CSV table of C-alpha atoms in Angstrom, one decimal:
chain,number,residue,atom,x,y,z
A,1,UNK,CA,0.0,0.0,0.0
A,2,UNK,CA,1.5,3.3,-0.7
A,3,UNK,CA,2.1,6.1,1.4
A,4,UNK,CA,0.1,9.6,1.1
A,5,UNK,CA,2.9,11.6,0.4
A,6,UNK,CA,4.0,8.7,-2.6
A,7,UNK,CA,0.3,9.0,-4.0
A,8,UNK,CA,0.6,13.1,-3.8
A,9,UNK,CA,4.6,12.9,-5.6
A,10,UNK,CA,2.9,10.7,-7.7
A,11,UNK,CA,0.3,13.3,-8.9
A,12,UNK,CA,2.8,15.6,-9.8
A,13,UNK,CA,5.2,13.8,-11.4
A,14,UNK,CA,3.8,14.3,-14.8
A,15,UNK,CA,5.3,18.1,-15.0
A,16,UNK,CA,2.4,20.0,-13.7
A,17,UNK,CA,2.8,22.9,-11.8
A,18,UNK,CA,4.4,21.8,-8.6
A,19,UNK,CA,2.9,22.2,-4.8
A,20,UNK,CA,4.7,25.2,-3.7
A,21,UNK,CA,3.3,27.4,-6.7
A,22,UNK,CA,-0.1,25.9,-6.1
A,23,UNK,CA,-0.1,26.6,-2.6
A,24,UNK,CA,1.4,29.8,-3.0
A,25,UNK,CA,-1.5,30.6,-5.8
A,26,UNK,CA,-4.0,29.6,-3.9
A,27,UNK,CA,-3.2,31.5,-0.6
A,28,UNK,CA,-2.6,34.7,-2.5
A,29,UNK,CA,-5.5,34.9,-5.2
A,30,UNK,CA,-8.4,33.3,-3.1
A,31,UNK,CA,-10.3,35.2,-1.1
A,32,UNK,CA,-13.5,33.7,-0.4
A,33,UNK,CA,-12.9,30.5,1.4
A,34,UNK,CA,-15.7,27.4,1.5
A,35,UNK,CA,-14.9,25.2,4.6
A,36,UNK,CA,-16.4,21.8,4.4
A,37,UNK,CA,-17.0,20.2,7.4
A,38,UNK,CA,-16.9,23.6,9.2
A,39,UNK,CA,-19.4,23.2,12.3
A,40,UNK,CA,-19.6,25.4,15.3
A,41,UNK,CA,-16.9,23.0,18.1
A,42,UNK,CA,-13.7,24.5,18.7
A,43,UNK,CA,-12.4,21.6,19.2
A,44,UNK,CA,-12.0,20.1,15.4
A,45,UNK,CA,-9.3,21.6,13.3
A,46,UNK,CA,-11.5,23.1,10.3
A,47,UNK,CA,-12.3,25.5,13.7
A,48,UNK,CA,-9.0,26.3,14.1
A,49,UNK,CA,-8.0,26.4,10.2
A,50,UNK,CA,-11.2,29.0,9.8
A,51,UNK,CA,-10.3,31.3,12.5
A,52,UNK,CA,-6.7,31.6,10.9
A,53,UNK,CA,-7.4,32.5,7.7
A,54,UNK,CA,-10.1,35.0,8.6
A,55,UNK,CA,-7.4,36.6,10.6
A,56,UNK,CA,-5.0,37.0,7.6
A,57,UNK,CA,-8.3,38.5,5.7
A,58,UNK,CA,-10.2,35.5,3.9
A,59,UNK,CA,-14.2,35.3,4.0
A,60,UNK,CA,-14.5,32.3,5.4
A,61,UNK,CA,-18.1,30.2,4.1
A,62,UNK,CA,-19.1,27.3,6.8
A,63,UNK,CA,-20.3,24.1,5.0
A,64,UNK,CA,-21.8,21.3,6.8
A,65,UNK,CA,-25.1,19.6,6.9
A,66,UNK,CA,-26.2,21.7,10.0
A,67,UNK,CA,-25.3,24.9,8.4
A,68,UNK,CA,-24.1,26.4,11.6
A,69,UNK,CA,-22.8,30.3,11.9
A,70,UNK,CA,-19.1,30.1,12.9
A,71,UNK,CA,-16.8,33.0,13.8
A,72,UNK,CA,-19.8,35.2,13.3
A,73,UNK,CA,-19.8,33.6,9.4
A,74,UNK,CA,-23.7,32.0,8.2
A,75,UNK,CA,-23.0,28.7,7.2
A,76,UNK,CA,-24.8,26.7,4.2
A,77,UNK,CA,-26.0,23.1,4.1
A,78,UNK,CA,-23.9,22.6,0.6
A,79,UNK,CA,-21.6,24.3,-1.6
A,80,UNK,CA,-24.5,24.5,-4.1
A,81,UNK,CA,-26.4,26.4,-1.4
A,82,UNK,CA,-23.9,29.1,-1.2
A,83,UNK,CA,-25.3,32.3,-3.0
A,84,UNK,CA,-22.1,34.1,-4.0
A,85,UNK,CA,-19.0,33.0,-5.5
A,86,UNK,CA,-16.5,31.1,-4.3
A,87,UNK,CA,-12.7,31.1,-4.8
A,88,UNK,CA,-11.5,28.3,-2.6
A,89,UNK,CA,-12.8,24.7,-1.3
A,90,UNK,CA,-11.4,24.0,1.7
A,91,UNK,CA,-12.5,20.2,2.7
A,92,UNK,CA,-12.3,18.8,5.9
A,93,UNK,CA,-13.5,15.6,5.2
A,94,UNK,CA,-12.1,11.7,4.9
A,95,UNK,CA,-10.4,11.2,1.3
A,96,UNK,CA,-13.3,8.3,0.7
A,97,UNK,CA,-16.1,11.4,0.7
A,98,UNK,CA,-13.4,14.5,-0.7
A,99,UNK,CA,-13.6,13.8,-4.2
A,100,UNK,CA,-17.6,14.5,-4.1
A,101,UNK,CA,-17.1,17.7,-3.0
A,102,UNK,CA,-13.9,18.3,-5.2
A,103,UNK,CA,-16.7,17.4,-8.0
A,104,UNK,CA,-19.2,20.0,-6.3
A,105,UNK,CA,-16.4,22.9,-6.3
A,106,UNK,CA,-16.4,22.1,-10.0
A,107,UNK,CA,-20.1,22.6,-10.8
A,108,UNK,CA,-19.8,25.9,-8.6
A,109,UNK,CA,-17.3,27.7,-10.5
A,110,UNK,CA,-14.4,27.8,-7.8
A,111,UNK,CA,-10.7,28.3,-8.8
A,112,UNK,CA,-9.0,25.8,-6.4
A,113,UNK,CA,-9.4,23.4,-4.3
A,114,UNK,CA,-7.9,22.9,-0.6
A,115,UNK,CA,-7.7,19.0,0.7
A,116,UNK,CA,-6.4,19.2,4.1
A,117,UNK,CA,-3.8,17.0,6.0
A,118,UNK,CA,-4.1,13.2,5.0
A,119,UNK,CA,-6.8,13.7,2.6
A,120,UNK,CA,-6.0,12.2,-0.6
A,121,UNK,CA,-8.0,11.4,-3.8
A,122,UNK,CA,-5.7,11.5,-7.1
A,123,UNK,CA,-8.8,10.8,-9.6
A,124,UNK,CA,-10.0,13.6,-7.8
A,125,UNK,CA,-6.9,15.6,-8.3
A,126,UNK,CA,-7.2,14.5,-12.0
A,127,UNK,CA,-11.1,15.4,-12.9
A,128,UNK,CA,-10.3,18.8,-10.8
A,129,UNK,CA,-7.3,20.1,-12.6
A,130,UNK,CA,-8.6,18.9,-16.0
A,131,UNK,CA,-11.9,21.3,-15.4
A,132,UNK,CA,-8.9,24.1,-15.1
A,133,UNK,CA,-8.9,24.4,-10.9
A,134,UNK,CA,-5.6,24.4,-9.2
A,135,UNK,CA,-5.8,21.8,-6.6
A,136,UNK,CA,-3.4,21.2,-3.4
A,137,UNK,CA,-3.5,18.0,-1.2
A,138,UNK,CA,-2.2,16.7,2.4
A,139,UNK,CA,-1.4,20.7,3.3
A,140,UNK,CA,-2.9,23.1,5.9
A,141,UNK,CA,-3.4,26.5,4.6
A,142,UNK,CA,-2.3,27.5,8.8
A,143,UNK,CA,1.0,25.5,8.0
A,144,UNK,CA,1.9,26.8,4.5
A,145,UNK,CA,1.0,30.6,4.8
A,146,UNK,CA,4.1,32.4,5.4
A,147,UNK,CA,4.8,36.0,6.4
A,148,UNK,CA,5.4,37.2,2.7
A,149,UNK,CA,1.7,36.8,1.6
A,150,UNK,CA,-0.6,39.7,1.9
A,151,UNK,CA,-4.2,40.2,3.4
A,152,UNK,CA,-7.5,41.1,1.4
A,153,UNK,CA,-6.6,44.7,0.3
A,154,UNK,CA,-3.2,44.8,-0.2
């Protein structure tokens, strides 16, 4: 069985653009940020993860089934049920469900899309970044932000 970091070299190897300018990308041109699996316990890491970015300027957009308000943010049921654009989906979900909503990022018109820490789908990857979406996996947006990136209205 291979490891998540060989499936995620794996995706890259075939001369796309690599991680770091994806991440970088990502973090720098999206600023409306659709958290799946976002839910109002400040105990789960989406919590966390949405906190951070809304402090380095992001619009964070809570996504879960109960379509809780978190950090003072209305949350929706579905991506489909969000009435404004979107530039990132963040998901916070196992890698067996991900791809769904990788799909559902598609059909709504974001740029990219976010899979966080050990989430993993590479058919995923593929349908995603053939539709023209830049796509990271297995990275925190918390973790890979670094001091050099500017906040919404720089």
């Amino acid at each position: 069985m291979r490891t998540v970091a060989a499936a995620v070299r794996e995706v890259h190897a075939g001369g796309m653009e690599s991680w770091g300018e994806s991440v970088h990308w990502i973090l720098e041109n999206c600023q409306t940020w659709a958290i799946v699996g976002l839910a109002d316990n400040p105990s789960r890491a989406a919590h966390g993860v949405a906190r951070f970015l809304q402090r380095h300027g992001k619009r964070i957009v809570p996504v879960h089934p109960r379509a809780e308000t978190v950090h003072g943010e209305p949350g929706y049921a579905s991506l489909s049920d969000i009435p404004f654009g979107v530039d990132c989906v963040d998901v916070f979900r196992r890698s067996s469900e991900a791809g769904a909503f990788a799909d559902e990022a598609v059909a709504i018109g974001a740029k990219a899309v976010w899979f966080q820490l050990d989430v993993v789908d590479t058919d995923a990857f593929a349908r995603v970044t053939s539709a023209g979406l830049r796509m990271v996996m297995d990275r925190c947006p918390a973790i890979e932000w670094h001091p050099g990136l500017p906040p919404i209205g720089r």
